[in-house]
Amino acid sequence: MKTQDNGSQPSPTVAAYTPTQFAQRLGRSATYGYRLLYSGKVKAVTGFGRILIPATELNRVLSQADTYNPSKREARPLAA
């Protein structure tokens, strides 16, 4: 019997993500994935009782992301 060595084989390409997996790829909670979906900011496909977000949507969202540029904010005075 032959065993596969996962270290030498590339992982298969993912075609679609569940809303939870989509949010995890963005480093966010599962709720975030559903919020994007229900607000219409990402498109999904349905079938076989599942909601799936195509990997192309993840690529689209990531390509629209801005570079983080922190700006210094003035310190607020402490409340007395």
PDB file of N, CA, C and O in Angstrom:
ATOM      1  N   MET A   1       0.843  -1.169   0.000  1.00  0.00           N
ATOM      2  CA  MET A   1       0.000   0.000   0.000  1.00  0.00           C
ATOM      3  C   MET A   1       0.895   1.240   0.000  1.00  0.00           C
ATOM      4  O   MET A   1       1.829   1.349   0.763  1.00  0.00           O
ATOM      5  N   LYS A   2       0.563   2.183  -0.852  1.00  0.00           N
ATOM      6  CA  LYS A   2       1.343   3.402  -1.013  1.00  0.00           C
ATOM      7  C   LYS A   2       0.708   4.527  -0.207  1.00  0.00           C
ATOM      8  O   LYS A   2      -0.489   4.714  -0.243  1.00  0.00           O
ATOM      9  N   THR A   3       1.513   5.280   0.518  1.00  0.00           N
ATOM     10  CA  THR A   3       0.991   6.415   1.281  1.00  0.00           C
ATOM     11  C   THR A   3       1.435   7.697   0.614  1.00  0.00           C
ATOM     12  O   THR A   3       2.500   7.757   0.009  1.00  0.00           O
ATOM     13  N   GLN A   4       0.619   8.706   0.736  1.00  0.00           N
ATOM     14  CA  GLN A   4       0.964  10.004   0.173  1.00  0.00           C
ATOM     15  C   GLN A   4       1.759  10.810   1.169  1.00  0.00           C
ATOM     16  O   GLN A   4       1.458  10.834   2.354  1.00  0.00           O
ATOM     17  N   ASP A   5       2.770  11.470   0.680  1.00  0.00           N
ATOM     18  CA  ASP A   5       3.557  12.374   1.497  1.00  0.00           C
ATOM     19  C   ASP A   5       3.064  13.785   1.215  1.00  0.00           C
ATOM     20  O   ASP A   5       3.338  14.344   0.160  1.00  0.00           O
ATOM     21  N   ASN A   6       2.288  14.349   2.127  1.00  0.00           N
ATOM     22  CA  ASN A   6       1.704  15.663   1.906  1.00  0.00           C
ATOM     23  C   ASN A   6       2.753  16.760   1.829  1.00  0.00           C
ATOM     24  O   ASN A   6       2.485  17.822   1.294  1.00  0.00           O
ATOM     25  N   GLY A   7       3.932  16.518   2.337  1.00  0.00           N
ATOM     26  CA  GLY A   7       4.961  17.537   2.284  1.00  0.00           C
ATOM     27  C   GLY A   7       5.485  17.781   0.880  1.00  0.00           C
ATOM     28  O   GLY A   7       5.900  18.872   0.545  1.00  0.00           O
ATOM     29  N   SER A   8       5.455  16.765   0.032  1.00  0.00           N
ATOM     30  CA  SER A   8       5.991  16.921  -1.307  1.00  0.00           C
ATOM     31  C   SER A   8       4.927  17.282  -2.333  1.00  0.00           C
ATOM     32  O   SER A   8       5.243  17.662  -3.443  1.00  0.00           O
ATOM     33  N   GLN A   9       3.667  17.143  -1.988  1.00  0.00           N
ATOM     34  CA  GLN A   9       2.581  17.434  -2.912  1.00  0.00           C
ATOM     35  C   GLN A   9       1.995  18.804  -2.605  1.00  0.00           C
ATOM     36  O   GLN A   9       1.766  19.121  -1.450  1.00  0.00           O
ATOM     37  N   PRO A  10       1.743  19.622  -3.631  1.00  0.00           N
ATOM     38  CA  PRO A  10       1.086  20.913  -3.368  1.00  0.00           C
ATOM     39  C   PRO A  10      -0.352  20.688  -2.928  1.00  0.00           C
ATOM     40  O   PRO A  10      -0.991  19.720  -3.340  1.00  0.00           O
ATOM     41  N   SER A  11      -0.848  21.561  -2.080  1.00  0.00           N
ATOM     42  CA  SER A  11      -2.225  21.421  -1.624  1.00  0.00           C
ATOM     43  C   SER A  11      -3.161  21.771  -2.772  1.00  0.00           C
ATOM     44  O   SER A  11      -2.854  22.620  -3.604  1.00  0.00           O
ATOM     45  N   PRO A  12      -4.314  21.118  -2.831  1.00  0.00           N
ATOM     46  CA  PRO A  12      -5.248  21.413  -3.918  1.00  0.00           C
ATOM     47  C   PRO A  12      -5.794  22.829  -3.790  1.00  0.00           C
ATOM     48  O   PRO A  12      -5.904  23.386  -2.704  1.00  0.00           O
ATOM     49  N   THR A  13      -6.104  23.412  -4.910  1.00  0.00           N
ATOM     50  CA  THR A  13      -6.651  24.762  -4.933  1.00  0.00           C
ATOM     51  C   THR A  13      -8.087  24.717  -4.435  1.00  0.00           C
ATOM     52  O   THR A  13      -8.865  23.873  -4.844  1.00  0.00           O
ATOM     53  N   VAL A  14      -8.429  25.649  -3.577  1.00  0.00           N
ATOM     54  CA  VAL A  14      -9.777  25.732  -3.036  1.00  0.00           C
ATOM     55  C   VAL A  14     -10.618  26.551  -3.999  1.00  0.00           C
ATOM     56  O   VAL A  14     -10.239  27.656  -4.377  1.00  0.00           O
ATOM     57  N   ALA A  15     -11.763  26.014  -4.394  1.00  0.00           N
ATOM     58  CA  ALA A  15     -12.635  26.703  -5.350  1.00  0.00           C
ATOM     59  C   ALA A  15     -13.594  27.650  -4.651  1.00  0.00           C
ATOM     60  O   ALA A  15     -13.973  28.672  -5.206  1.00  0.00           O
ATOM     61  N   ALA A  16     -13.998  27.299  -3.425  1.00  0.00           N
ATOM     62  CA  ALA A  16     -14.973  28.130  -2.713  1.00  0.00           C
ATOM     63  C   ALA A  16     -14.829  27.913  -1.214  1.00  0.00           C
ATOM     64  O   ALA A  16     -14.305  26.891  -0.765  1.00  0.00           O
ATOM     65  N   TYR A  17     -15.299  28.897  -0.451  1.00  0.00           N
ATOM     66  CA  TYR A  17     -15.228  28.858   1.006  1.00  0.00           C
ATOM     67  C   TYR A  17     -16.623  29.015   1.598  1.00  0.00           C
ATOM     68  O   TYR A  17     -17.461  29.705   1.030  1.00  0.00           O
ATOM     69  N   THR A  18     -16.820  28.438   2.769  1.00  0.00           N
ATOM     70  CA  THR A  18     -18.027  28.743   3.523  1.00  0.00           C
ATOM     71  C   THR A  18     -17.854  30.160   4.066  1.00  0.00           C
ATOM     72  O   THR A  18     -16.726  30.666   4.121  1.00  0.00           O
ATOM     73  N   PRO A  19     -18.928  30.830   4.473  1.00  0.00           N
ATOM     74  CA  PRO A  19     -18.755  32.165   5.047  1.00  0.00           C
ATOM     75  C   PRO A  19     -17.790  32.185   6.238  1.00  0.00           C
ATOM     76  O   PRO A  19     -17.014  33.126   6.396  1.00  0.00           O
ATOM     77  N   THR A  20     -17.806  31.140   7.041  1.00  0.00           N
ATOM     78  CA  THR A  20     -16.890  31.057   8.189  1.00  0.00           C
ATOM     79  C   THR A  20     -15.445  30.944   7.721  1.00  0.00           C
ATOM     80  O   THR A  20     -14.556  31.640   8.222  1.00  0.00           O
ATOM     81  N   GLN A  21     -15.184  30.077   6.748  1.00  0.00           N
ATOM     82  CA  GLN A  21     -13.831  29.925   6.219  1.00  0.00           C
ATOM     83  C   GLN A  21     -13.358  31.205   5.542  1.00  0.00           C
ATOM     84  O   GLN A  21     -12.191  31.588   5.663  1.00  0.00           O
ATOM     85  N   PHE A  22     -14.265  31.867   4.830  1.00  0.00           N
ATOM     86  CA  PHE A  22     -13.954  33.128   4.162  1.00  0.00           C
ATOM     87  C   PHE A  22     -13.481  34.156   5.184  1.00  0.00           C
ATOM     88  O   PHE A  22     -12.455  34.805   5.009  1.00  0.00           O
ATOM     89  N   ALA A  23     -14.233  34.282   6.282  1.00  0.00           N
ATOM     90  CA  ALA A  23     -13.878  35.235   7.334  1.00  0.00           C
ATOM     91  C   ALA A  23     -12.553  34.852   7.994  1.00  0.00           C
ATOM     92  O   ALA A  23     -11.738  35.722   8.301  1.00  0.00           O
ATOM     93  N   GLN A  24     -12.333  33.568   8.201  1.00  0.00           N
ATOM     94  CA  GLN A  24     -11.079  33.115   8.813  1.00  0.00           C
ATOM     95  C   GLN A  24      -9.885  33.480   7.941  1.00  0.00           C
ATOM     96  O   GLN A  24      -8.834  33.862   8.443  1.00  0.00           O
ATOM     97  N   ARG A  25     -10.041  33.383   6.612  1.00  0.00           N
ATOM     98  CA  ARG A  25      -8.955  33.745   5.702  1.00  0.00           C
ATOM     99  C   ARG A  25      -8.623  35.238   5.808  1.00  0.00           C
ATOM    100  O   ARG A  25      -7.507  35.639   5.523  1.00  0.00           O
ATOM    101  N   LEU A  26      -9.613  36.026   6.218  1.00  0.00           N
ATOM    102  CA  LEU A  26      -9.402  37.459   6.409  1.00  0.00           C
ATOM    103  C   LEU A  26      -9.012  37.796   7.842  1.00  0.00           C
ATOM    104  O   LEU A  26      -8.831  38.965   8.178  1.00  0.00           O
ATOM    105  N   GLY A  27      -8.915  36.778   8.698  1.00  0.00           N
ATOM    106  CA  GLY A  27      -8.542  37.000  10.090  1.00  0.00           C
ATOM    107  C   GLY A  27      -9.668  37.578  10.926  1.00  0.00           C
ATOM    108  O   GLY A  27      -9.406  38.292  11.896  1.00  0.00           O
ATOM    109  N   ARG A  28     -10.896  37.302  10.551  1.00  0.00           N
ATOM    110  CA  ARG A  28     -12.058  37.858  11.250  1.00  0.00           C
ATOM    111  C   ARG A  28     -12.937  36.732  11.778  1.00  0.00           C
ATOM    112  O   ARG A  28     -12.702  35.554  11.510  1.00  0.00           O
ATOM    113  N   SER A  29     -13.981  37.103  12.506  1.00  0.00           N
ATOM    114  CA  SER A  29     -14.901  36.120  13.077  1.00  0.00           C
ATOM    115  C   SER A  29     -15.863  35.622  12.006  1.00  0.00           C
ATOM    116  O   SER A  29     -16.022  36.237  10.947  1.00  0.00           O
ATOM    117  N   ALA A  30     -16.533  34.524  12.290  1.00  0.00           N
ATOM    118  CA  ALA A  30     -17.504  33.954  11.360  1.00  0.00           C
ATOM    119  C   ALA A  30     -18.616  34.943  11.043  1.00  0.00           C
ATOM    120  O   ALA A  30     -19.099  35.021   9.908  1.00  0.00           O
ATOM    121  N   THR A  31     -19.021  35.728  12.019  1.00  0.00           N
ATOM    122  CA  THR A  31     -20.085  36.708  11.829  1.00  0.00           C
ATOM    123  C   THR A  31     -19.725  37.687  10.721  1.00  0.00           C
ATOM    124  O   THR A  31     -20.581  38.095   9.938  1.00  0.00           O
ATOM    125  N   TYR A  32     -18.470  38.060  10.623  1.00  0.00           N
ATOM    126  CA  TYR A  32     -18.015  38.999   9.604  1.00  0.00           C
ATOM    127  C   TYR A  32     -18.290  38.459   8.202  1.00  0.00           C
ATOM    128  O   TYR A  32     -18.717  39.194   7.313  1.00  0.00           O
ATOM    129  N   GLY A  33     -18.051  37.172   7.997  1.00  0.00           N
ATOM    130  CA  GLY A  33     -18.313  36.557   6.701  1.00  0.00           C
ATOM    131  C   GLY A  33     -19.779  36.647   6.320  1.00  0.00           C
ATOM    132  O   GLY A  33     -20.123  36.961   5.176  1.00  0.00           O
ATOM    133  N   TYR A  34     -20.647  36.386   7.275  1.00  0.00           N
ATOM    134  CA  TYR A  34     -22.086  36.465   7.012  1.00  0.00           C
ATOM    135  C   TYR A  34     -22.531  37.913   6.807  1.00  0.00           C
ATOM    136  O   TYR A  34     -23.393  38.179   5.968  1.00  0.00           O
ATOM    137  N   ARG A  35     -21.945  38.842   7.528  1.00  0.00           N
ATOM    138  CA  ARG A  35     -22.302  40.255   7.349  1.00  0.00           C
ATOM    139  C   ARG A  35     -21.955  40.726   5.938  1.00  0.00           C
ATOM    140  O   ARG A  35     -22.733  41.429   5.296  1.00  0.00           O
ATOM    141  N   LEU A  36     -20.778  40.367   5.456  1.00  0.00           N
ATOM    142  CA  LEU A  36     -20.391  40.728   4.090  1.00  0.00           C
ATOM    143  C   LEU A  36     -21.336  40.102   3.072  1.00  0.00           C
ATOM    144  O   LEU A  36     -21.726  40.735   2.088  1.00  0.00           O
ATOM    145  N   LEU A  37     -21.700  38.867   3.330  1.00  0.00           N
ATOM    146  CA  LEU A  37     -22.584  38.148   2.421  1.00  0.00           C
ATOM    147  C   LEU A  37     -23.972  38.779   2.372  1.00  0.00           C
ATOM    148  O   LEU A  37     -24.488  39.096   1.298  1.00  0.00           O
ATOM    149  N   TYR A  38     -24.572  38.997   3.527  1.00  0.00           N
ATOM    150  CA  TYR A  38     -25.934  39.524   3.582  1.00  0.00           C
ATOM    151  C   TYR A  38     -26.023  40.991   3.187  1.00  0.00           C
ATOM    152  O   TYR A  38     -27.071  41.453   2.765  1.00  0.00           O
ATOM    153  N   SER A  39     -24.924  41.732   3.298  1.00  0.00           N
ATOM    154  CA  SER A  39     -24.933  43.128   2.873  1.00  0.00           C
ATOM    155  C   SER A  39     -24.697  43.264   1.368  1.00  0.00           C
ATOM    156  O   SER A  39     -24.778  44.359   0.822  1.00  0.00           O
ATOM    157  N   GLY A  40     -24.389  42.145   0.714  1.00  0.00           N
ATOM    158  CA  GLY A  40     -24.183  42.164  -0.729  1.00  0.00           C
ATOM    159  C   GLY A  40     -22.775  42.555  -1.147  1.00  0.00           C
ATOM    160  O   GLY A  40     -22.525  42.780  -2.324  1.00  0.00           O
ATOM    161  N   LYS A  41     -21.853  42.628  -0.213  1.00  0.00           N
ATOM    162  CA  LYS A  41     -20.479  43.024  -0.534  1.00  0.00           C
ATOM    163  C   LYS A  41     -19.682  41.886  -1.155  1.00  0.00           C
ATOM    164  O   LYS A  41     -18.664  42.127  -1.803  1.00  0.00           O
ATOM    165  N   VAL A  42     -20.119  40.651  -0.939  1.00  0.00           N
ATOM    166  CA  VAL A  42     -19.531  39.493  -1.611  1.00  0.00           C
ATOM    167  C   VAL A  42     -20.665  38.664  -2.202  1.00  0.00           C
ATOM    168  O   VAL A  42     -21.777  38.646  -1.678  1.00  0.00           O
ATOM    169  N   LYS A  43     -20.358  37.992  -3.295  1.00  0.00           N
ATOM    170  CA  LYS A  43     -21.351  37.162  -3.958  1.00  0.00           C
ATOM    171  C   LYS A  43     -21.127  35.707  -3.561  1.00  0.00           C
ATOM    172  O   LYS A  43     -19.999  35.281  -3.346  1.00  0.00           O
ATOM    173  N   ALA A  44     -22.209  34.965  -3.477  1.00  0.00           N
ATOM    174  CA  ALA A  44     -22.125  33.561  -3.081  1.00  0.00           C
ATOM    175  C   ALA A  44     -22.876  32.696  -4.076  1.00  0.00           C
ATOM    176  O   ALA A  44     -23.704  33.183  -4.853  1.00  0.00           O
ATOM    177  N   VAL A  45     -22.567  31.428  -4.045  1.00  0.00           N
ATOM    178  CA  VAL A  45     -23.315  30.438  -4.806  1.00  0.00           C
ATOM    179  C   VAL A  45     -23.959  29.495  -3.810  1.00  0.00           C
ATOM    180  O   VAL A  45     -23.422  29.258  -2.722  1.00  0.00           O
ATOM    181  N   THR A  46     -25.123  29.011  -4.149  1.00  0.00           N
ATOM    182  CA  THR A  46     -25.814  28.083  -3.266  1.00  0.00           C
ATOM    183  C   THR A  46     -26.098  26.800  -4.027  1.00  0.00           C
ATOM    184  O   THR A  46     -26.211  26.790  -5.249  1.00  0.00           O
ATOM    185  N   GLY A  47     -26.214  25.767  -3.304  1.00  0.00           N
ATOM    186  CA  GLY A  47     -26.529  24.480  -3.900  1.00  0.00           C
ATOM    187  C   GLY A  47     -26.200  23.385  -2.915  1.00  0.00           C
ATOM    188  O   GLY A  47     -25.312  23.533  -2.076  1.00  0.00           O
ATOM    189  N   PHE A  48     -26.941  22.335  -2.976  1.00  0.00           N
ATOM    190  CA  PHE A  48     -26.723  21.188  -2.107  1.00  0.00           C
ATOM    191  C   PHE A  48     -26.826  21.562  -0.635  1.00  0.00           C
ATOM    192  O   PHE A  48     -26.155  20.994   0.217  1.00  0.00           O
ATOM    193  N   GLY A  49     -27.636  22.593  -0.351  1.00  0.00           N
ATOM    194  CA  GLY A  49     -27.871  22.982   1.031  1.00  0.00           C
ATOM    195  C   GLY A  49     -26.742  23.772   1.669  1.00  0.00           C
ATOM    196  O   GLY A  49     -26.669  23.868   2.885  1.00  0.00           O
ATOM    197  N   ARG A  50     -25.850  24.333   0.845  1.00  0.00           N
ATOM    198  CA  ARG A  50     -24.707  25.079   1.384  1.00  0.00           C
ATOM    199  C   ARG A  50     -24.604  26.436   0.733  1.00  0.00           C
ATOM    200  O   ARG A  50     -24.987  26.622  -0.407  1.00  0.00           O
ATOM    201  N   ILE A  51     -24.042  27.370   1.455  1.00  0.00           N
ATOM    202  CA  ILE A  51     -23.704  28.684   0.913  1.00  0.00           C
ATOM    203  C   ILE A  51     -22.190  28.704   0.773  1.00  0.00           C
ATOM    204  O   ILE A  51     -21.469  28.469   1.748  1.00  0.00           O
ATOM    205  N   LEU A  52     -21.714  28.954  -0.429  1.00  0.00           N
ATOM    206  CA  LEU A  52     -20.278  28.989  -0.671  1.00  0.00           C
ATOM    207  C   LEU A  52     -19.901  30.297  -1.360  1.00  0.00           C
ATOM    208  O   LEU A  52     -20.607  30.769  -2.247  1.00  0.00           O
ATOM    209  N   ILE A  53     -18.785  30.848  -0.954  1.00  0.00           N
ATOM    210  CA  ILE A  53     -18.256  32.072  -1.544  1.00  0.00           C
ATOM    211  C   ILE A  53     -17.063  31.667  -2.407  1.00  0.00           C
ATOM    212  O   ILE A  53     -16.098  31.080  -1.902  1.00  0.00           O
ATOM    213  N   PRO A  54     -17.121  31.949  -3.712  1.00  0.00           N
ATOM    214  CA  PRO A  54     -16.023  31.547  -4.593  1.00  0.00           C
ATOM    215  C   PRO A  54     -14.690  32.171  -4.176  1.00  0.00           C
ATOM    216  O   PRO A  54     -14.644  33.283  -3.643  1.00  0.00           O
ATOM    217  N   ALA A  55     -13.612  31.458  -4.434  1.00  0.00           N
ATOM    218  CA  ALA A  55     -12.272  31.953  -4.110  1.00  0.00           C
ATOM    219  C   ALA A  55     -11.978  33.246  -4.864  1.00  0.00           C
ATOM    220  O   ALA A  55     -11.215  34.084  -4.378  1.00  0.00           O
ATOM    221  N   THR A  56     -12.604  33.442  -6.010  1.00  0.00           N
ATOM    222  CA  THR A  56     -12.388  34.679  -6.767  1.00  0.00           C
ATOM    223  C   THR A  56     -12.893  35.888  -5.983  1.00  0.00           C
ATOM    224  O   THR A  56     -12.335  36.980  -6.113  1.00  0.00           O
ATOM    225  N   GLU A  57     -13.925  35.700  -5.155  1.00  0.00           N
ATOM    226  CA  GLU A  57     -14.422  36.792  -4.314  1.00  0.00           C
ATOM    227  C   GLU A  57     -13.397  37.157  -3.253  1.00  0.00           C
ATOM    228  O   GLU A  57     -13.206  38.316  -2.939  1.00  0.00           O
ATOM    229  N   LEU A  58     -12.732  36.158  -2.684  1.00  0.00           N
ATOM    230  CA  LEU A  58     -11.679  36.431  -1.697  1.00  0.00           C
ATOM    231  C   LEU A  58     -10.562  37.230  -2.358  1.00  0.00           C
ATOM    232  O   LEU A  58     -10.092  38.221  -1.800  1.00  0.00           O
ATOM    233  N   ASN A  59     -10.172  36.829  -3.554  1.00  0.00           N
ATOM    234  CA  ASN A  59      -9.121  37.551  -4.277  1.00  0.00           C
ATOM    235  C   ASN A  59      -9.555  38.986  -4.571  1.00  0.00           C
ATOM    236  O   ASN A  59      -8.753  39.914  -4.463  1.00  0.00           O
ATOM    237  N   ARG A  60     -10.820  39.170  -4.935  1.00  0.00           N
ATOM    238  CA  ARG A  60     -11.339  40.510  -5.229  1.00  0.00           C
ATOM    239  C   ARG A  60     -11.303  41.391  -3.989  1.00  0.00           C
ATOM    240  O   ARG A  60     -10.853  42.540  -4.033  1.00  0.00           O
ATOM    241  N   VAL A  61     -11.758  40.855  -2.861  1.00  0.00           N
ATOM    242  CA  VAL A  61     -11.773  41.622  -1.608  1.00  0.00           C
ATOM    243  C   VAL A  61     -10.357  41.998  -1.195  1.00  0.00           C
ATOM    244  O   VAL A  61     -10.092  43.135  -0.809  1.00  0.00           O
ATOM    245  N   LEU A  62      -9.441  41.057  -1.301  1.00  0.00           N
ATOM    246  CA  LEU A  62      -8.055  41.333  -0.910  1.00  0.00           C
ATOM    247  C   LEU A  62      -7.389  42.331  -1.851  1.00  0.00           C
ATOM    248  O   LEU A  62      -6.569  43.142  -1.428  1.00  0.00           O
ATOM    249  N   SER A  63      -7.758  42.305  -3.120  1.00  0.00           N
ATOM    250  CA  SER A  63      -7.148  43.243  -4.069  1.00  0.00           C
ATOM    251  C   SER A  63      -7.649  44.669  -3.853  1.00  0.00           C
ATOM    252  O   SER A  63      -6.984  45.624  -4.250  1.00  0.00           O
ATOM    253  N   GLN A  64      -8.800  44.825  -3.210  1.00  0.00           N
ATOM    254  CA  GLN A  64      -9.344  46.147  -2.943  1.00  0.00           C
ATOM    255  C   GLN A  64      -8.861  46.726  -1.613  1.00  0.00           C
ATOM    256  O   GLN A  64      -9.139  47.883  -1.311  1.00  0.00           O
ATOM    257  N   ALA A  65      -8.148  45.932  -0.845  1.00  0.00           N
ATOM    258  CA  ALA A  65      -7.697  46.377   0.473  1.00  0.00           C
ATOM    259  C   ALA A  65      -6.629  47.458   0.338  1.00  0.00           C
ATOM    260  O   ALA A  65      -5.793  47.418  -0.561  1.00  0.00           O
ATOM    261  N   ASP A  66      -6.681  48.429   1.223  1.00  0.00           N
ATOM    262  CA  ASP A  66      -5.680  49.489   1.262  1.00  0.00           C
ATOM    263  C   ASP A  66      -4.516  49.072   2.148  1.00  0.00           C
ATOM    264  O   ASP A  66      -4.653  48.241   3.041  1.00  0.00           O
ATOM    265  N   THR A  67      -3.388  49.673   1.928  1.00  0.00           N
ATOM    266  CA  THR A  67      -2.224  49.462   2.771  1.00  0.00           C
ATOM    267  C   THR A  67      -2.444  50.181   4.096  1.00  0.00           C
ATOM    268  O   THR A  67      -2.933  51.311   4.120  1.00  0.00           O
ATOM    269  N   TYR A  68      -2.081  49.525   5.171  1.00  0.00           N
ATOM    270  CA  TYR A  68      -2.246  50.118   6.495  1.00  0.00           C
ATOM    271  C   TYR A  68      -1.281  51.275   6.647  1.00  0.00           C
ATOM    272  O   TYR A  68      -0.075  51.134   6.454  1.00  0.00           O
ATOM    273  N   ASN A  69      -1.818  52.432   6.974  1.00  0.00           N
ATOM    274  CA  ASN A  69      -1.002  53.626   7.163  1.00  0.00           C
ATOM    275  C   ASN A  69      -1.460  54.293   8.458  1.00  0.00           C
ATOM    276  O   ASN A  69      -2.364  55.117   8.450  1.00  0.00           O
ATOM    277  N   PRO A  70      -0.827  53.939   9.565  1.00  0.00           N
ATOM    278  CA  PRO A  70      -1.270  54.513  10.838  1.00  0.00           C
ATOM    279  C   PRO A  70      -0.984  56.013  10.897  1.00  0.00           C
ATOM    280  O   PRO A  70       0.051  56.483  10.436  1.00  0.00           O
ATOM    281  N   SER A  71      -1.919  56.724  11.430  1.00  0.00           N
ATOM    282  CA  SER A  71      -1.709  58.157  11.617  1.00  0.00           C
ATOM    283  C   SER A  71      -1.711  58.438  13.110  1.00  0.00           C
ATOM    284  O   SER A  71      -2.432  57.819  13.881  1.00  0.00           O
ATOM    285  N   LYS A  72      -0.898  59.379  13.491  1.00  0.00           N
ATOM    286  CA  LYS A  72      -0.821  59.722  14.918  1.00  0.00           C
ATOM    287  C   LYS A  72      -2.061  60.522  15.281  1.00  0.00           C
ATOM    288  O   LYS A  72      -2.469  61.442  14.570  1.00  0.00           O
ATOM    289  N   ARG A  73      -2.662  60.111  16.377  1.00  0.00           N
ATOM    290  CA  ARG A  73      -3.815  60.843  16.879  1.00  0.00           C
ATOM    291  C   ARG A  73      -3.404  61.569  18.150  1.00  0.00           C
ATOM    292  O   ARG A  73      -2.545  61.123  18.888  1.00  0.00           O
ATOM    293  N   GLU A  74      -4.041  62.703  18.327  1.00  0.00           N
ATOM    294  CA  GLU A  74      -3.750  63.446  19.558  1.00  0.00           C
ATOM    295  C   GLU A  74      -4.381  62.724  20.734  1.00  0.00           C
ATOM    296  O   GLU A  74      -5.493  62.212  20.638  1.00  0.00           O
ATOM    297  N   ALA A  75      -3.662  62.735  21.825  1.00  0.00           N
ATOM    298  CA  ALA A  75      -4.173  62.093  23.044  1.00  0.00           C
ATOM    299  C   ALA A  75      -5.346  62.881  23.582  1.00  0.00           C
ATOM    300  O   ALA A  75      -5.333  64.120  23.609  1.00  0.00           O
ATOM    301  N   ARG A  76      -6.356  62.162  23.991  1.00  0.00           N
ATOM    302  CA  ARG A  76      -7.512  62.823  24.598  1.00  0.00           C
ATOM    303  C   ARG A  76      -7.221  63.122  26.063  1.00  0.00           C
ATOM    304  O   ARG A  76      -6.574  62.333  26.740  1.00  0.00           O
ATOM    305  N   PRO A  77      -7.748  64.220  26.571  1.00  0.00           N
ATOM    306  CA  PRO A  77      -7.562  64.485  28.003  1.00  0.00           C
ATOM    307  C   PRO A  77      -8.367  63.469  28.815  1.00  0.00           C
ATOM    308  O   PRO A  77      -9.441  63.043  28.401  1.00  0.00           O
ATOM    309  N   LEU A  78      -7.821  63.098  29.939  1.00  0.00           N
ATOM    310  CA  LEU A  78      -8.504  62.144  30.799  1.00  0.00           C
ATOM    311  C   LEU A  78      -9.724  62.805  31.444  1.00  0.00           C
ATOM    312  O   LEU A  78      -9.677  63.969  31.852  1.00  0.00           O
ATOM    313  N   ALA A  79     -10.797  62.037  31.541  1.00  0.00           N
ATOM    314  CA  ALA A  79     -12.020  62.556  32.167  1.00  0.00           C
ATOM    315  C   ALA A  79     -11.788  62.627  33.676  1.00  0.00           C
ATOM    316  O   ALA A  79     -11.185  61.759  34.283  1.00  0.00           O
ATOM    317  N   ALA A  80     -12.287  63.658  34.256  1.00  0.00           N
ATOM    318  CA  ALA A  80     -12.096  63.863  35.700  1.00  0.00           C
ATOM    319  C   ALA A  80     -13.145  63.147  36.499  1.00  0.00           C
ATOM    320  O   ALA A  80     -14.166  62.784  36.156  1.00  0.00           O
TER     321      ALA A  80
END
